Coordinates of C-alpha atoms in Angstrom, one line a residue:
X1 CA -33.1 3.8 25.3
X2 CA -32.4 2.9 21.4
X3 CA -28.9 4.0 20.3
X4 CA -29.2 5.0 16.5
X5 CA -26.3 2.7 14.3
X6 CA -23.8 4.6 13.2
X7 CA -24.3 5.8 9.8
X8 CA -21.5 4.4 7.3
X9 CA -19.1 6.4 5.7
X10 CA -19.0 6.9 1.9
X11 CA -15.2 6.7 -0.2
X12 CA -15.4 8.6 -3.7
X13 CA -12.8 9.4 -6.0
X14 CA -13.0 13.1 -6.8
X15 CA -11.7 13.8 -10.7
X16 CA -11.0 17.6 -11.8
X17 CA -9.9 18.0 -15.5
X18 CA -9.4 21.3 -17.3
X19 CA -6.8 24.2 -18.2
X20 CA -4.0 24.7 -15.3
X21 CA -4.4 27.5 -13.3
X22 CA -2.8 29.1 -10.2
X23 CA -4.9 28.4 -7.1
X24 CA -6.8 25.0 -8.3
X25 CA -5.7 22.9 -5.9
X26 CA -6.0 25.1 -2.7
X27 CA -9.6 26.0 -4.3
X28 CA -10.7 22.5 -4.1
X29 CA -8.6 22.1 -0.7
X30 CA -10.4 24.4 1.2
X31 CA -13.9 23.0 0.1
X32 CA -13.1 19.3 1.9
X33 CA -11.1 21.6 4.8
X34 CA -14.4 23.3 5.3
X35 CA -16.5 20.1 5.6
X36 CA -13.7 18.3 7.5
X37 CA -13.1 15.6 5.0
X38 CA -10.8 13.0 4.8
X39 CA -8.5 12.4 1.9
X40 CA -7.2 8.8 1.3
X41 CA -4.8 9.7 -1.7
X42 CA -4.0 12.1 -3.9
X43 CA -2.0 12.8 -7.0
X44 CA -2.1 15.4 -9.6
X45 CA 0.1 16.2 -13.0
X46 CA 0.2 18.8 -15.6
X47 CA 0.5 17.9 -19.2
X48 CA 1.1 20.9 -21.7
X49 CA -1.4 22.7 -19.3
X50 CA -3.8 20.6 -18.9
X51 CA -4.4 19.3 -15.3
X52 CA -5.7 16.5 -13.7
X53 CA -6.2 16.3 -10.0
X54 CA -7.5 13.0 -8.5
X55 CA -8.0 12.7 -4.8
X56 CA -9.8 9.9 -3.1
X57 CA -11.9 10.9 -0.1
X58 CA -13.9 9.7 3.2
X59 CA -17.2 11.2 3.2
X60 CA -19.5 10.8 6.3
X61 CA -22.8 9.0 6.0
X62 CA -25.9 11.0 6.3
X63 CA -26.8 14.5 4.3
X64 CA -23.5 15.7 4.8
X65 CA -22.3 13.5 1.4
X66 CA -24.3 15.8 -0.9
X67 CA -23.7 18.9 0.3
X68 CA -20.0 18.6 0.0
X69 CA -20.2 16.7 -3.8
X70 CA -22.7 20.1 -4.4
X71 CA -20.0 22.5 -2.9
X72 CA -17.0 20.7 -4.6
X73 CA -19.5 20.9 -8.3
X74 CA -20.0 25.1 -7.7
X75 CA -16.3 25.3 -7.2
X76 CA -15.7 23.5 -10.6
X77 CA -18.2 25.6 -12.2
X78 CA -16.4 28.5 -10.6
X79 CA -13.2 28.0 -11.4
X80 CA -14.1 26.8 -15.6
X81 CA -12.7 23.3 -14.6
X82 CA -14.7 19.8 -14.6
X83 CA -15.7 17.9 -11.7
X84 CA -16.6 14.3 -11.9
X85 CA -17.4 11.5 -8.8
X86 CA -16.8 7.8 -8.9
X87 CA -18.0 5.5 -5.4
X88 CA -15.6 3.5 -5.1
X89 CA -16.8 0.1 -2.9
X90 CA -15.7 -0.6 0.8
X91 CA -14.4 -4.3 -1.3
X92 CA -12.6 -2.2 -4.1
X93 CA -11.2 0.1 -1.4
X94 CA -10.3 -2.8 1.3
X95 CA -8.1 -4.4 -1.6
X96 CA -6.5 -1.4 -2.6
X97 CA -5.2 -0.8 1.1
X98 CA -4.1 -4.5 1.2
X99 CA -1.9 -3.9 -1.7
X100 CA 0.8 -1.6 0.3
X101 CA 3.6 -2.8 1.1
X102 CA 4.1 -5.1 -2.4
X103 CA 7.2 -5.3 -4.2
X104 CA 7.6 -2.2 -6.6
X105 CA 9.5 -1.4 -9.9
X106 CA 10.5 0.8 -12.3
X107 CA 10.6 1.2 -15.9
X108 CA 12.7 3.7 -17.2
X109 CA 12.7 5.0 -21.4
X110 CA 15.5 6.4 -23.1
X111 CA 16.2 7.5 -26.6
X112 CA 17.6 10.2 -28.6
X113 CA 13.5 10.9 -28.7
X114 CA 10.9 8.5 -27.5
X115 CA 7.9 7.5 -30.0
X116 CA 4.4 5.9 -29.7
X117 CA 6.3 2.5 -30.9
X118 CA 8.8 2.5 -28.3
X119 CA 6.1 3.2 -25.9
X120 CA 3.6 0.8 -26.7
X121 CA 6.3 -2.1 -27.3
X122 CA 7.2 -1.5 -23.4
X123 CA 3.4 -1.6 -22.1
X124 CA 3.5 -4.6 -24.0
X125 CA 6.3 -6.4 -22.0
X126 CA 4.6 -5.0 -19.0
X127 CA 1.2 -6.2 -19.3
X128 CA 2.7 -9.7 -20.5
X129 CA 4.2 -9.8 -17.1
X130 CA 0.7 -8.5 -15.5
X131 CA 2.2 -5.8 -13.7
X132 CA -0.1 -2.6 -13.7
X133 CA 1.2 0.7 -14.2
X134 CA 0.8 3.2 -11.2
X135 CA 2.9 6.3 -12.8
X136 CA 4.4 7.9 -15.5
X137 CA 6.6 10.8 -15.6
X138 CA 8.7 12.8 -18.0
X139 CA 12.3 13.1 -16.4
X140 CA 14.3 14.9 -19.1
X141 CA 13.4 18.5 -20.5
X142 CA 10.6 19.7 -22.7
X143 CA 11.5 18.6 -27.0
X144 CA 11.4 21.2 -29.3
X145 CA 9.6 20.2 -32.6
X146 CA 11.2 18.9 -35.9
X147 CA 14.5 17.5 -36.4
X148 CA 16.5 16.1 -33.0
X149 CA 19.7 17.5 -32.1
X150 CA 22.9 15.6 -32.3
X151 CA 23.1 15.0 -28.2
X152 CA 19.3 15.2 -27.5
X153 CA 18.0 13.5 -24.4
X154 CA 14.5 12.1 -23.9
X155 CA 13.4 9.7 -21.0
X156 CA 10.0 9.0 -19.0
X157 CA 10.0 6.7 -16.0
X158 CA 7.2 4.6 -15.1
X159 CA 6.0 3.2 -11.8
X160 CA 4.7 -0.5 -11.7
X161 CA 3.5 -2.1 -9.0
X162 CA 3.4 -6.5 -8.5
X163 CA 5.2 -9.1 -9.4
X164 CA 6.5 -10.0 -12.8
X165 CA 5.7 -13.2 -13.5
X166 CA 9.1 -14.0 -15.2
X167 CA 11.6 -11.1 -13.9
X168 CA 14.0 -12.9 -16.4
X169 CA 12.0 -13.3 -19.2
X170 CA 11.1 -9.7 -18.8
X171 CA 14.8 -8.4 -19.0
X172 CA 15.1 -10.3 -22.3
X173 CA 11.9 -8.9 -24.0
X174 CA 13.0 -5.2 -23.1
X175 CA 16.9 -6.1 -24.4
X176 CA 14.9 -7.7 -27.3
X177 CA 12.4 -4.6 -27.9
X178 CA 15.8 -2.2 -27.4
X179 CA 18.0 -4.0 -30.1
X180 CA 15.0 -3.6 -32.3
X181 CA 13.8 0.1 -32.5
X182 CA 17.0 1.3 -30.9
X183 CA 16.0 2.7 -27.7
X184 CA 17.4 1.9 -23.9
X185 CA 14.8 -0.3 -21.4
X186 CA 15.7 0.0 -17.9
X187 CA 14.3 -2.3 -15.0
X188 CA 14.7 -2.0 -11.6
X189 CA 13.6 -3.2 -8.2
X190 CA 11.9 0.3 -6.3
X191 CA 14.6 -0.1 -3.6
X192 CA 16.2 2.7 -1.2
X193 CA 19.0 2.1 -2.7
X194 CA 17.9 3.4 -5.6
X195 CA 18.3 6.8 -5.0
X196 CA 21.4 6.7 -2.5
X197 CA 23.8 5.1 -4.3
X198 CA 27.7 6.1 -3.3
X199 CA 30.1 4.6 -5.6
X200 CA 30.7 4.6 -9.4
X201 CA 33.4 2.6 -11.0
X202 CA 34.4 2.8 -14.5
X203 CA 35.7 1.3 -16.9
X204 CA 37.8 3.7 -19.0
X205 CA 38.6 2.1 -22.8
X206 CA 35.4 2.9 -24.5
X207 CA 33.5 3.8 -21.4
X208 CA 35.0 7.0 -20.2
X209 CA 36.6 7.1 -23.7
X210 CA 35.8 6.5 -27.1
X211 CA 38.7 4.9 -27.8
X212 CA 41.0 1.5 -26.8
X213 CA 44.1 3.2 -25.9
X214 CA 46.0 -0.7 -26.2
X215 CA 44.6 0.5 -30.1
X216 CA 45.9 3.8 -30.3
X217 CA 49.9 2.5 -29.3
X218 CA 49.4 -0.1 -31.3
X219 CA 48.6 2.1 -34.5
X220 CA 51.5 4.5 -33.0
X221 CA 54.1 1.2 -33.3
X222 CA 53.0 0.3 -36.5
X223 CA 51.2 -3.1 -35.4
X224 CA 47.3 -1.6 -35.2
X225 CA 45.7 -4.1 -36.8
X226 CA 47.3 -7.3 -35.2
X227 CA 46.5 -5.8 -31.8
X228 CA 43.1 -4.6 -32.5
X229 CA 42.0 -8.2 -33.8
X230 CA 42.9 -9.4 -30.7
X231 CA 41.0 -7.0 -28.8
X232 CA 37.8 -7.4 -30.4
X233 CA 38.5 -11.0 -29.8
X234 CA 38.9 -10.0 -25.9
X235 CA 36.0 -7.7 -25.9
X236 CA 33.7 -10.7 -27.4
X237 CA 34.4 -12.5 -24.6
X238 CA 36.4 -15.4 -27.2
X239 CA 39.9 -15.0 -25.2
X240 CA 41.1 -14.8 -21.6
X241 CA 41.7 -11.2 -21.1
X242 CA 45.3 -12.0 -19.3
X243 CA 46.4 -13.9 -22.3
X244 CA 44.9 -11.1 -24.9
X245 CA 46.9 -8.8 -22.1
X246 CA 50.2 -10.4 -22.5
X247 CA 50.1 -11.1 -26.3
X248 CA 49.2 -7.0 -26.7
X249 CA 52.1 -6.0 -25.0
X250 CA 54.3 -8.2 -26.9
X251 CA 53.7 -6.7 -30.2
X252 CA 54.3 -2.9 -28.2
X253 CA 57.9 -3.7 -27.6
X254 CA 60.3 -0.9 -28.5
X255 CA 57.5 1.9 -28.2
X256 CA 59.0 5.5 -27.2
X257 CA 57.9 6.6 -24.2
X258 CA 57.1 10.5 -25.5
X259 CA 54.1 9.1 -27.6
X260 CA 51.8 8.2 -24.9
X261 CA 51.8 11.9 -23.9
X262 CA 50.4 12.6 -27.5
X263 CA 47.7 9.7 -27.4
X264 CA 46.6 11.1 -24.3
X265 CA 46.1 14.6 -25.7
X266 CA 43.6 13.3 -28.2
X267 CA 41.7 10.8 -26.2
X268 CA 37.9 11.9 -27.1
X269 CA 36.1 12.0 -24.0
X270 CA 32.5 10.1 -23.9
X271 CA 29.4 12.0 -24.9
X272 CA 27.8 13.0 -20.8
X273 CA 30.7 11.6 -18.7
X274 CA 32.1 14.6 -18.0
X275 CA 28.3 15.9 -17.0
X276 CA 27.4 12.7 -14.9
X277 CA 31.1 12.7 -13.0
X278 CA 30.4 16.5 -11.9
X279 CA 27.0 16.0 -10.9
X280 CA 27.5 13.3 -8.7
X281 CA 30.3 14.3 -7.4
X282 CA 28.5 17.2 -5.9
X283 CA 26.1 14.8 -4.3
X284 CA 29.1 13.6 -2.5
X285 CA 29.4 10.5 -4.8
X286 CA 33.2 8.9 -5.1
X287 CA 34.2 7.9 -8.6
X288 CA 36.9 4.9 -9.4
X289 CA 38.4 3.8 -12.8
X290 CA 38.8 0.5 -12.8
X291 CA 40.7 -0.4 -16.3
X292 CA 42.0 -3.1 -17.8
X293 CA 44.4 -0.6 -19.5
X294 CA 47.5 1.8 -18.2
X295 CA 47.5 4.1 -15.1
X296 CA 49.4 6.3 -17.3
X297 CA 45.9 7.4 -18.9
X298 CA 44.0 6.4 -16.2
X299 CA 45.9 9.3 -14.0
X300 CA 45.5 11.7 -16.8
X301 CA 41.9 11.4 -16.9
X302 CA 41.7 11.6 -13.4
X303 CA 43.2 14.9 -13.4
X304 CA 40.9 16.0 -16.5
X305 CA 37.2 15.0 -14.8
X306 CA 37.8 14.9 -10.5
X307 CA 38.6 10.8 -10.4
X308 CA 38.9 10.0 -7.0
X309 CA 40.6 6.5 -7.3
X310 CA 42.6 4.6 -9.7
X311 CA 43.4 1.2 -11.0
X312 CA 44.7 0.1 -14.0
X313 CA 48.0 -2.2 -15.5
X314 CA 51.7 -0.1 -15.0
X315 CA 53.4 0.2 -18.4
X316 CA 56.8 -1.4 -17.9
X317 CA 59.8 0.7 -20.2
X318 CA 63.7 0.2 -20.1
X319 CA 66.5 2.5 -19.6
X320 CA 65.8 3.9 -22.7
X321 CA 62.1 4.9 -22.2
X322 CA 61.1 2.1 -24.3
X323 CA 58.6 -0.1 -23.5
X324 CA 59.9 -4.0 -22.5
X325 CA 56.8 -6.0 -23.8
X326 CA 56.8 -7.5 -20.3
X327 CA 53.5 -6.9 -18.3
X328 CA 53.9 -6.0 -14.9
X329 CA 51.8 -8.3 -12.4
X330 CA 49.0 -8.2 -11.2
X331 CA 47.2 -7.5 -14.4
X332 CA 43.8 -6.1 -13.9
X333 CA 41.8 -8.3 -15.4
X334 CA 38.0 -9.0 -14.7
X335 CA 37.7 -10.8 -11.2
X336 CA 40.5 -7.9 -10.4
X337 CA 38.2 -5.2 -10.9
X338 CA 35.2 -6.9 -9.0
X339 CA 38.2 -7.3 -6.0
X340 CA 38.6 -3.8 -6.6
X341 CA 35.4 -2.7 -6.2
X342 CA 34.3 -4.7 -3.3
X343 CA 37.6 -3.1 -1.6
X344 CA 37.0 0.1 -1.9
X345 CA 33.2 -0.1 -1.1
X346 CA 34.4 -1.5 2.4
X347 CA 37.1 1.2 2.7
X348 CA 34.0 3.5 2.3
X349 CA 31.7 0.9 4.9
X350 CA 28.8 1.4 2.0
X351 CA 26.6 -1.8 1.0
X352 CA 28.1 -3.4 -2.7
X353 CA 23.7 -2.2 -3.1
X354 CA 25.4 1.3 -3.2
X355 CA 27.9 1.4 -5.8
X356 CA 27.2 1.9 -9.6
X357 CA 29.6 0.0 -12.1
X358 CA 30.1 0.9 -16.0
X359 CA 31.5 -1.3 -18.5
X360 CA 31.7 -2.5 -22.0
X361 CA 33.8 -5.0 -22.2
X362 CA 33.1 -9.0 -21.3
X363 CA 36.2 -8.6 -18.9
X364 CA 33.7 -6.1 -17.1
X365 CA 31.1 -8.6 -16.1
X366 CA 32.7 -9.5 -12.8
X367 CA 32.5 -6.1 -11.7
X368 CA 28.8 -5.5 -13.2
X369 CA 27.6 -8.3 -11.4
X370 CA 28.9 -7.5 -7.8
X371 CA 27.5 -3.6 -8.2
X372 CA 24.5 -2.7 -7.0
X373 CA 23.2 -1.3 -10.0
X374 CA 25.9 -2.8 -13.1
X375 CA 25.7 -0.9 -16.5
X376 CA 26.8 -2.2 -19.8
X377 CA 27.3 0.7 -21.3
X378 CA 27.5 0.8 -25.4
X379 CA 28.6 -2.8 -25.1
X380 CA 29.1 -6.1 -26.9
X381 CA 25.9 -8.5 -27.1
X382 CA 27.5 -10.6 -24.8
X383 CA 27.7 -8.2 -21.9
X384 CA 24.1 -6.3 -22.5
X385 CA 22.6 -9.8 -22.1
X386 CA 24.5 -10.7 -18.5
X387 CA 24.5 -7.0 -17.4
X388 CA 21.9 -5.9 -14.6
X389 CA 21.1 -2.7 -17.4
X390 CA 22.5 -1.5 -20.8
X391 CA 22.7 1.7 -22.0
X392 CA 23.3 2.4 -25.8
X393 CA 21.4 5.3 -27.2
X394 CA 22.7 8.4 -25.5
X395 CA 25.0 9.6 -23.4
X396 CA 26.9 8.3 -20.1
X397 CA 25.1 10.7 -18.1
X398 CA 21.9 8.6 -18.9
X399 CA 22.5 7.2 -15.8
X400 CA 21.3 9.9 -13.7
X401 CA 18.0 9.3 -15.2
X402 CA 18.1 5.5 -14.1
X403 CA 19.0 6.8 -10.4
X404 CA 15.8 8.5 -11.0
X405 CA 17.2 12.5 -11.5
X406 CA 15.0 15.0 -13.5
X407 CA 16.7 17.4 -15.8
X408 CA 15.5 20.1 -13.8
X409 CA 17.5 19.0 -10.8
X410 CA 20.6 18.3 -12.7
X411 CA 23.8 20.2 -12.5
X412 CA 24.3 21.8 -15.9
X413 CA 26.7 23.9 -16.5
X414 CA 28.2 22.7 -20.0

């Protein structure tokens, strides 16, 4: 007795195009369900209305093949959409299974608005580094047309999958392409942290405020600009922040104690933190200020946005509520606010993979290098080129999009 071979089995990628409409894809559903079909992938998107479904699917060898293609075309006719097959080869299909499992990353876009140029500049980098593209998708909300308002948000997020050739090289041509057409360029491994980190640490002096309150006493004392040469001189990374530290407080020496309430009354909040802190916080995120300035501000901004934990330097005033000059020790300097960091990540036993750390300032560094995911946020040249990320064109709460949050499933309640 002759047992017939086994007839083999046929992959195709199914494409259906045309006008969204309720129903589509449980039409096209139920066609392969009644046949019994296999589908290998699937993936489906909506732009302004407009769908397109791709799904990739086994079809049995024999006579079965046409009839199904036949009752998939009918349903396309049916339902005013367009139906189109490609075979794809058992080779082409075997080396698109064999790709699982390689390393992943993604791309994320901000801007005030995102253009063609910015768009194109990226794919650039990308197909330098022959990665391919496996998705794109819009996380912030729909843009009305003509002019942008003042606090607008745009970002898309894009999937690659490989290996860059030059992971390093990469980071400078997207720091490069950013400085250039001012937009933000965000690259990241595809890691599970991604998504569940625990931990964000700020730094407050023009991070969580758009201000350097060492400035603002300074100005208040009548020695503004002597103290805010030398920190722009500590920001640049040109002078050991302990020294800058000690030859600040020096010039504040016979300050009145009254007027740090009345600096800290008109400390302008940055644009988002105050969005960014309450959303995370409701995901069960802790939140740390880790400053290089004064708890005295520190502790009032923790009382204004939810801080859970603070650090900063303790303003040291004599008997007449004057302040001495003298810095009390230990200053928090850079490798103090990495120290910090690390502490409280083990007092919350979370991986240093899980925290989040936000800085402008070289003195930062530290602390943006032992994060998991380290921000330079609006910062110095110096610090955007050592930082993990850098953020410059909107808000602080751009970093819900580089954890990978839509608008859509964003607390907003400002």
């Amino acid at each position: 007795m002759t047992i017939p071979s086994p007839v083999a089995s046929e992959v195709i990628l199914v494409k259906v195009s045309g006008e969204d409409r309720r129903g589509l894809t449980l039409a096209f559903s139920n066609v392969l369900a009644q046949h019994n079909i296999s589908i290998l992938d699937i993936g489906q998107s909506v732009i302004h209305d407009q769908l397109n479904l791709g799904m990739l699917i086994e079809l049995p060898g024999g006579g079965m093949a046409s009839t199904v293609l036949k009752d998939l075309l009918y349903k396309g006719h049916e339902m005013g959409v367009g139906v189109q097959f490609t075979p794809v080869s058992a080779e082409d299909y075997e080396h698109w299974v064999s790709g699982q499992g390689k390393e992943r990353y993604t791309v994320t876009l901000l801007a005030r608005k995102i253009t063609a140029t910015h768009f194109a500049r990226m794919a650039e980098v990308v197909a330098e580094q022959a990665l391919n593209i496996d998705d794109i998708v819009r996380l912030s909300g729909r843009v009305p047309l003509g002019q942008v308002p003042e606090n607008s948000r745009a970002c898309v997020e894009i999937s690659l999958r490989g290996k860059p050739v030059d992971a390093d090289a990469m980071r400078a041509r997207f720091l490069q392409v950013a400085g250039e057409l001012d937009v933000d360029i965000a690259f990241q491994e595809d890691t599970l942290y991604r998504r569940n980190r625990r931990l964000i640490c700020f730094d407050m002096d023009s991070t969580l405020i758009e201000a350097e309150v060492i400035d603002e006493l300074a100005k208040a004392a009548g020695v503004g600009e002597q103290v805010a040469e030398i920190t722009e001189a500590a920001m640049r990374g040109e002078l050991d922040f302990q020294e800058s530290f000690r030859r600040r407080m020096a010039l504040l020496k016979g300050l009145k104690k009254s007027v740090l309430a009345e600096v800290a009354a008109q400390l302008p909040i940055t644009e988002g933190a105050e969005r960014l802190i309450r959303h995370v916080k409701t995901l069960g995120y802790r939140t740390a200020i880790l400053s290089g300035g004064f708890t005295y501000f520190g502790e009032y901004l923790q009382d204004k946005l939810g801080i859970d934990y603070v650090y900063a330097n303790v303003l040291a005033f004599d008997e007449h509520d004057e302040l001495t000059g003298e810095v009390i020790e230990p200053i928090v300097d850079g490798a103090r606010k990495a120290e910090l960091l690390k502490q409280i990540a083990a007092d919350m036993n979370i991986s240093l993979e899980q925290v989040i750390a936000v800085g402008d300032g070289a003195n930062d560094l530290p602390m943006l290098s032992a994060a998991g995911l380290g921000i330079a946020f609006r910062a110095k040249p110096i610090v955007q080129q050592n930082a993990k990320q850098a953020l410059s064109t909107i808000g602080l709460d751009g970093i819900l999009y580089l954890l990978g949050f839509k608008d859509q499933h964003q607390i907003d309640q400002l």
